mmCIF file of C-alpha atoms and ligand atoms in Angstrom:
data_model
loop_
_atom_site.group_PDB
_atom_site.id
_atom_site.type_symbol
_atom_site.label_atom_id
_atom_site.label_comp_id
_atom_site.label_asym_id
_atom_site.label_seq_id
_atom_site.Cartn_x
_atom_site.Cartn_y
_atom_site.Cartn_z
ATOM 1 C CA MET A 1 -0.256 0.090 0.085
ATOM 2 C CA ALA A 2 1.396 3.174 -1.329
ATOM 3 C CA THR A 3 -0.698 5.519 1.141
ATOM 4 C CA LYS A 4 -0.599 5.634 4.974
ATOM 5 C CA ARG A 5 -3.665 5.853 6.318
ATOM 6 C CA ILE A 6 -2.633 5.381 10.339
ATOM 7 C CA SER A 7 -1.395 8.570 11.593
ATOM 8 C CA ALA A 8 2.294 8.357 13.162
ATOM 9 C CA ALA A 9 0.881 7.525 17.829
ATOM 10 C CA MET A 10 -0.752 4.908 16.486
ATOM 11 C CA GLU A 11 1.633 3.426 14.180
ATOM 12 C CA LYS A 12 3.560 3.609 17.460
ATOM 13 C CA ALA A 13 1.124 2.428 19.461
ATOM 14 C CA LEU A 14 0.254 -0.306 16.850
ATOM 15 C CA ASN A 15 3.423 -1.388 17.459
ATOM 16 C CA THR A 16 4.239 -1.534 20.704
ATOM 17 C CA GLN A 17 0.654 -3.917 21.423
ATOM 18 C CA MET A 18 2.669 -5.912 19.121
ATOM 19 C CA THR A 19 5.513 -5.951 21.087
ATOM 20 C CA GLN A 20 3.255 -6.333 23.492
ATOM 21 C CA GLU A 21 1.912 -10.149 22.170
ATOM 22 C CA ALA A 22 5.385 -11.093 21.476
ATOM 23 C CA TRP A 23 5.833 -10.924 25.193
ATOM 24 C CA GLN A 24 2.583 -12.485 25.836
ATOM 25 C CA ALA A 25 3.771 -14.927 23.990
ATOM 26 C CA GLN A 26 6.661 -15.873 25.745
ATOM 27 C CA VAL A 27 5.210 -15.470 29.025
ATOM 28 C CA TYR A 28 3.180 -18.887 27.937
ATOM 29 C CA LEU A 29 5.458 -20.233 26.840
ATOM 30 C CA SER A 30 7.904 -20.528 29.864
ATOM 31 C CA TYR A 31 4.919 -21.221 31.744
ATOM 32 C CA ALA A 32 3.692 -24.216 30.079
ATOM 33 C CA ALA A 33 7.516 -25.702 29.839
ATOM 34 C CA TRP A 34 7.813 -24.665 33.929
ATOM 35 C CA ALA A 35 3.959 -26.650 33.577
ATOM 36 C CA GLU A 36 6.634 -29.572 31.471
ATOM 37 C CA GLU A 37 8.711 -29.802 34.047
ATOM 38 C CA ASN A 38 6.362 -30.716 37.214
ATOM 39 C CA HIS A 39 4.365 -33.080 35.512
ATOM 40 C CA TYR A 40 1.634 -30.948 34.547
ATOM 41 C CA ALA A 41 1.014 -32.677 30.981
ATOM 42 C CA GLY A 42 -2.335 -31.582 30.156
ATOM 43 C CA ILE A 43 -1.684 -27.629 31.577
ATOM 44 C CA SER A 44 1.610 -27.170 30.283
ATOM 45 C CA ASP A 45 -0.129 -28.383 27.040
ATOM 46 C CA PHE A 46 -2.822 -26.308 27.071
ATOM 47 C CA LEU A 47 0.086 -23.136 27.696
ATOM 48 C CA TYR A 48 1.908 -24.490 24.844
ATOM 49 C CA LYS A 49 -1.231 -23.927 22.615
ATOM 50 C CA HIS A 50 -1.755 -20.169 24.208
ATOM 51 C CA ALA A 51 1.413 -18.984 23.603
ATOM 52 C CA HIS A 52 0.748 -19.710 19.862
ATOM 53 C CA GLU A 53 -2.465 -17.929 19.853
ATOM 54 C CA GLU A 54 -0.671 -14.887 20.845
ATOM 55 C CA ARG A 55 2.189 -15.583 17.906
ATOM 56 C CA GLU A 56 -1.084 -15.440 16.533
ATOM 57 C CA HIS A 57 -2.060 -11.816 18.129
ATOM 58 C CA MET A 58 1.632 -10.549 17.061
ATOM 59 C CA PHE A 59 0.518 -11.020 13.194
ATOM 60 C CA LYS A 60 -3.162 -10.306 12.859
ATOM 61 C CA ILE A 61 -1.679 -6.756 14.424
ATOM 62 C CA LEU A 62 1.633 -6.960 12.014
ATOM 63 C CA LYS A 63 -0.569 -7.812 9.045
ATOM 64 C CA PHE A 64 -2.693 -4.027 9.892
ATOM 65 C CA ILE A 65 0.615 -1.694 9.953
ATOM 66 C CA ILE A 66 1.195 -3.125 7.148
ATOM 67 C CA ASN A 67 -2.376 -3.035 5.698
ATOM 68 C CA ARG A 68 -2.947 0.098 6.833
ATOM 69 C CA GLY A 69 0.198 2.121 4.524
ATOM 70 C CA GLY A 70 2.275 1.339 8.328
ATOM 71 C CA LYS A 71 5.826 0.987 9.280
ATOM 72 C CA VAL A 72 6.706 -2.307 11.455
ATOM 73 C CA LYS A 73 8.715 -2.119 14.071
ATOM 74 C CA VAL A 74 10.074 -5.527 15.271
ATOM 75 C CA ASP A 75 11.921 -5.003 18.539
ATOM 76 C CA ALA A 76 13.702 -6.632 21.534
ATOM 77 C CA ILE A 77 10.977 -8.480 23.598
ATOM 78 C CA LYS A 78 11.592 -8.564 27.069
ATOM 79 C CA ALA A 79 12.611 -11.398 29.272
ATOM 80 C CA ALA A 80 10.140 -13.912 30.175
ATOM 81 C CA PRO A 81 9.304 -13.052 34.155
ATOM 82 C CA ALA A 82 10.425 -15.815 37.206
ATOM 83 C CA ASP A 83 8.581 -19.357 37.474
ATOM 84 C CA PRO A 84 5.699 -19.182 39.532
ATOM 85 C CA LYS A 85 5.755 -20.845 42.561
ATOM 86 C CA ASP A 86 2.849 -23.338 42.236
ATOM 87 C CA LEU A 87 0.625 -24.276 40.197
ATOM 88 C CA GLY A 88 -2.420 -21.701 41.472
ATOM 89 C CA ASP A 89 0.152 -19.096 41.648
ATOM 90 C CA CYS A 90 0.364 -19.608 38.335
ATOM 91 C CA LEU A 91 -2.669 -18.858 37.213
ATOM 92 C CA LYS A 92 -2.795 -16.252 39.007
ATOM 93 C CA LYS A 93 -0.599 -14.563 37.586
ATOM 94 C CA LEU A 94 -1.735 -15.822 33.726
ATOM 95 C CA LEU A 95 -5.113 -14.065 35.023
ATOM 96 C CA GLY A 96 -2.689 -11.073 36.251
ATOM 97 C CA HIS A 97 -1.430 -10.481 32.304
ATOM 98 C CA GLU A 98 -4.160 -10.832 30.434
ATOM 99 C CA VAL A 99 -5.962 -8.176 32.842
ATOM 100 C CA ASP A 100 -3.247 -5.756 32.718
ATOM 101 C CA ASN A 101 -3.259 -6.736 28.505
ATOM 102 C CA SER A 102 -6.458 -5.883 28.920
ATOM 103 C CA LYS A 103 -5.960 -2.452 29.739
ATOM 104 C CA LEU A 104 -4.041 -2.205 26.907
ATOM 105 C CA ILE A 105 -6.170 -2.716 24.398
ATOM 106 C CA ASP A 106 -8.263 -0.434 26.074
ATOM 107 C CA GLN A 107 -5.927 2.228 25.828
ATOM 108 C CA LEU A 108 -5.259 1.397 21.923
ATOM 109 C CA THR A 109 -8.985 1.680 21.201
ATOM 110 C CA ASP A 110 -9.543 4.344 23.448
ATOM 111 C CA LEU A 111 -6.685 6.642 21.211
ATOM 112 C CA ALA A 112 -8.768 5.087 18.010
ATOM 113 C CA HIS A 113 -11.663 6.696 19.548
ATOM 114 C CA LYS A 114 -9.996 9.941 19.840
ATOM 115 C CA GLU A 115 -8.233 9.916 16.377
ATOM 116 C CA LYS A 116 -11.560 8.412 14.616
ATOM 117 C CA ASP A 117 -9.941 6.346 13.152
ATOM 118 C CA TRP A 118 -13.054 4.021 12.285
ATOM 119 C CA ALA A 119 -11.303 1.460 11.166
ATOM 120 C CA ALA A 120 -8.020 0.802 13.701
ATOM 121 C CA LEU A 121 -10.903 1.007 16.407
ATOM 122 C CA ASN A 122 -13.265 -1.467 14.279
ATOM 123 C CA PHE A 123 -9.789 -3.232 14.251
ATOM 124 C CA ALA A 124 -8.866 -3.178 18.560
ATOM 125 C CA GLN A 125 -12.618 -4.179 19.100
ATOM 126 C CA TRP A 126 -11.659 -7.341 17.706
ATOM 127 C CA PHE A 127 -9.439 -7.494 20.449
ATOM 128 C CA VAL A 128 -11.585 -5.727 23.516
ATOM 129 C CA LYS A 129 -13.879 -9.128 22.756
ATOM 130 C CA GLU A 130 -11.010 -11.686 22.129
ATOM 131 C CA GLN A 131 -9.603 -9.871 26.161
ATOM 132 C CA VAL A 132 -12.905 -10.520 28.188
ATOM 133 C CA GLU A 133 -12.866 -14.636 26.349
ATOM 134 C CA GLU A 134 -9.040 -14.723 27.950
ATOM 135 C CA GLU A 135 -10.149 -13.617 30.986
ATOM 136 C CA THR A 136 -13.260 -15.919 30.846
ATOM 137 C CA LEU A 137 -11.108 -18.638 30.577
ATOM 138 C CA PHE A 138 -8.292 -17.823 32.711
ATOM 139 C CA GLY A 139 -10.606 -17.074 35.449
ATOM 140 C CA ASN A 140 -12.299 -20.465 35.112
ATOM 141 C CA LEU A 141 -9.317 -22.209 35.733
ATOM 142 C CA LEU A 142 -8.439 -21.067 38.835
ATOM 143 C CA ASP A 143 -11.944 -21.322 39.684
ATOM 144 C CA LYS A 144 -11.521 -24.895 38.942
ATOM 145 C CA TYR A 145 -8.409 -24.968 40.227
ATOM 146 C CA VAL A 146 -9.539 -24.241 43.730
ATOM 147 C CA LEU A 147 -12.738 -25.846 43.551
ATOM 148 C CA ALA A 148 -9.873 -29.267 43.294
ATOM 149 C CA THR A 149 -7.657 -28.053 45.836
ATOM 150 C CA THR A 150 -9.660 -26.697 48.470
ATOM 151 C CA LYS A 151 -11.249 -29.248 50.768
ATOM 152 C CA LYS A 152 -14.581 -31.294 49.857
ATOM 153 C CA GLU A 153 -16.443 -33.110 51.192
ATOM 154 C CA GLY A 154 -15.469 -36.420 50.566
ATOM 155 C CA ASN A 155 -12.921 -37.953 47.717
ATOM 156 C CA ALA A 156 -13.780 -34.668 44.846
ATOM 157 C CA ASN A 157 -10.597 -34.693 43.938
ATOM 158 C CA LEU A 158 -9.492 -38.082 43.654
ATOM 159 C CA TYR A 159 -12.745 -38.701 41.427
ATOM 160 C CA GLU A 160 -11.980 -35.993 39.243
ATOM 161 C CA PHE A 161 -8.193 -37.849 39.024
ATOM 162 C CA ASP A 162 -10.534 -41.103 38.027
ATOM 163 C CA ARG A 163 -11.893 -39.412 35.273
ATOM 164 C CA ASP A 164 -9.122 -38.008 34.059
ATOM 165 C CA VAL A 165 -7.223 -40.877 33.869
ATOM 166 C CA ALA A 166 -9.825 -43.075 31.652
ATOM 167 C CA LYS A 167 -10.374 -40.111 29.496
ATOM 168 C CA ALA A 168 -5.889 -40.003 28.444
ATOM 169 C CA PRO A 169 -5.255 -41.484 25.633
ATOM 170 C CA GLN A 170 -3.263 -44.852 25.350
ATOM 171 C CA GLU A 171 -0.277 -43.433 22.927
ATOM 172 C CA THR A 172 1.708 -39.646 23.163
ATOM 173 C CA ALA A 173 3.610 -37.721 21.141
ATOM 174 C CA VAL A 174 6.951 -37.873 21.629
ATOM 175 C CA PRO A 175 9.400 -34.876 20.774
ATOM 176 C CA GLN A 176 10.550 -35.918 17.333
ATOM 177 C CA GLU A 177 7.679 -36.157 15.987
ATOM 178 C CA GLU A 178 6.131 -33.464 17.116
ATOM 179 C CA LYS A 179 5.122 -31.008 15.200
ATOM 180 C CA PHE A 180 5.418 -26.998 16.523
HETATM 181 FE FE1 LIG B 201 -3.291 -11.808 22.850
HETATM 182 FE FE1 LIG B 202 -3.973 -13.183 25.893
#
């Protein structure tokens, strides 16, 4: 596209959010590795997939910048945070990261609105909806974790564990055969 149809401020904000999504992917990747190292196979698989999703968000923004005639700036990504203390801490921190990211998306949406950049507003609104989904997803996971680890009547944890084992596949992928 020959003409630039985003402001310098919007271009900067989009590039910043693009790097932010790349960082989010690093956060999920590091927590996924931590989960796998701690033998939470289901959680780690879920988090690896989510790291891919955050990379997709990064790509969406990259493409939008180019599509609107802007310049993409691939910047340094800050290091992933330290390992969580335990699974509860992991889920709490992930929800916190999503809530923080939602605030940044809100700022981007606000800028689009102030600039009357309706194309950017429409684009940003996809992320507003996405963040509602992600906050719900991690909020629900945290709720389930609290349920599973809080003292309950009977042996509900064992019941759930047994149910999970019943659903577990008989075969498991090895790194040499996996597609990443
Ligand atoms: Fe994201
Ligand atoms: Fe996210």
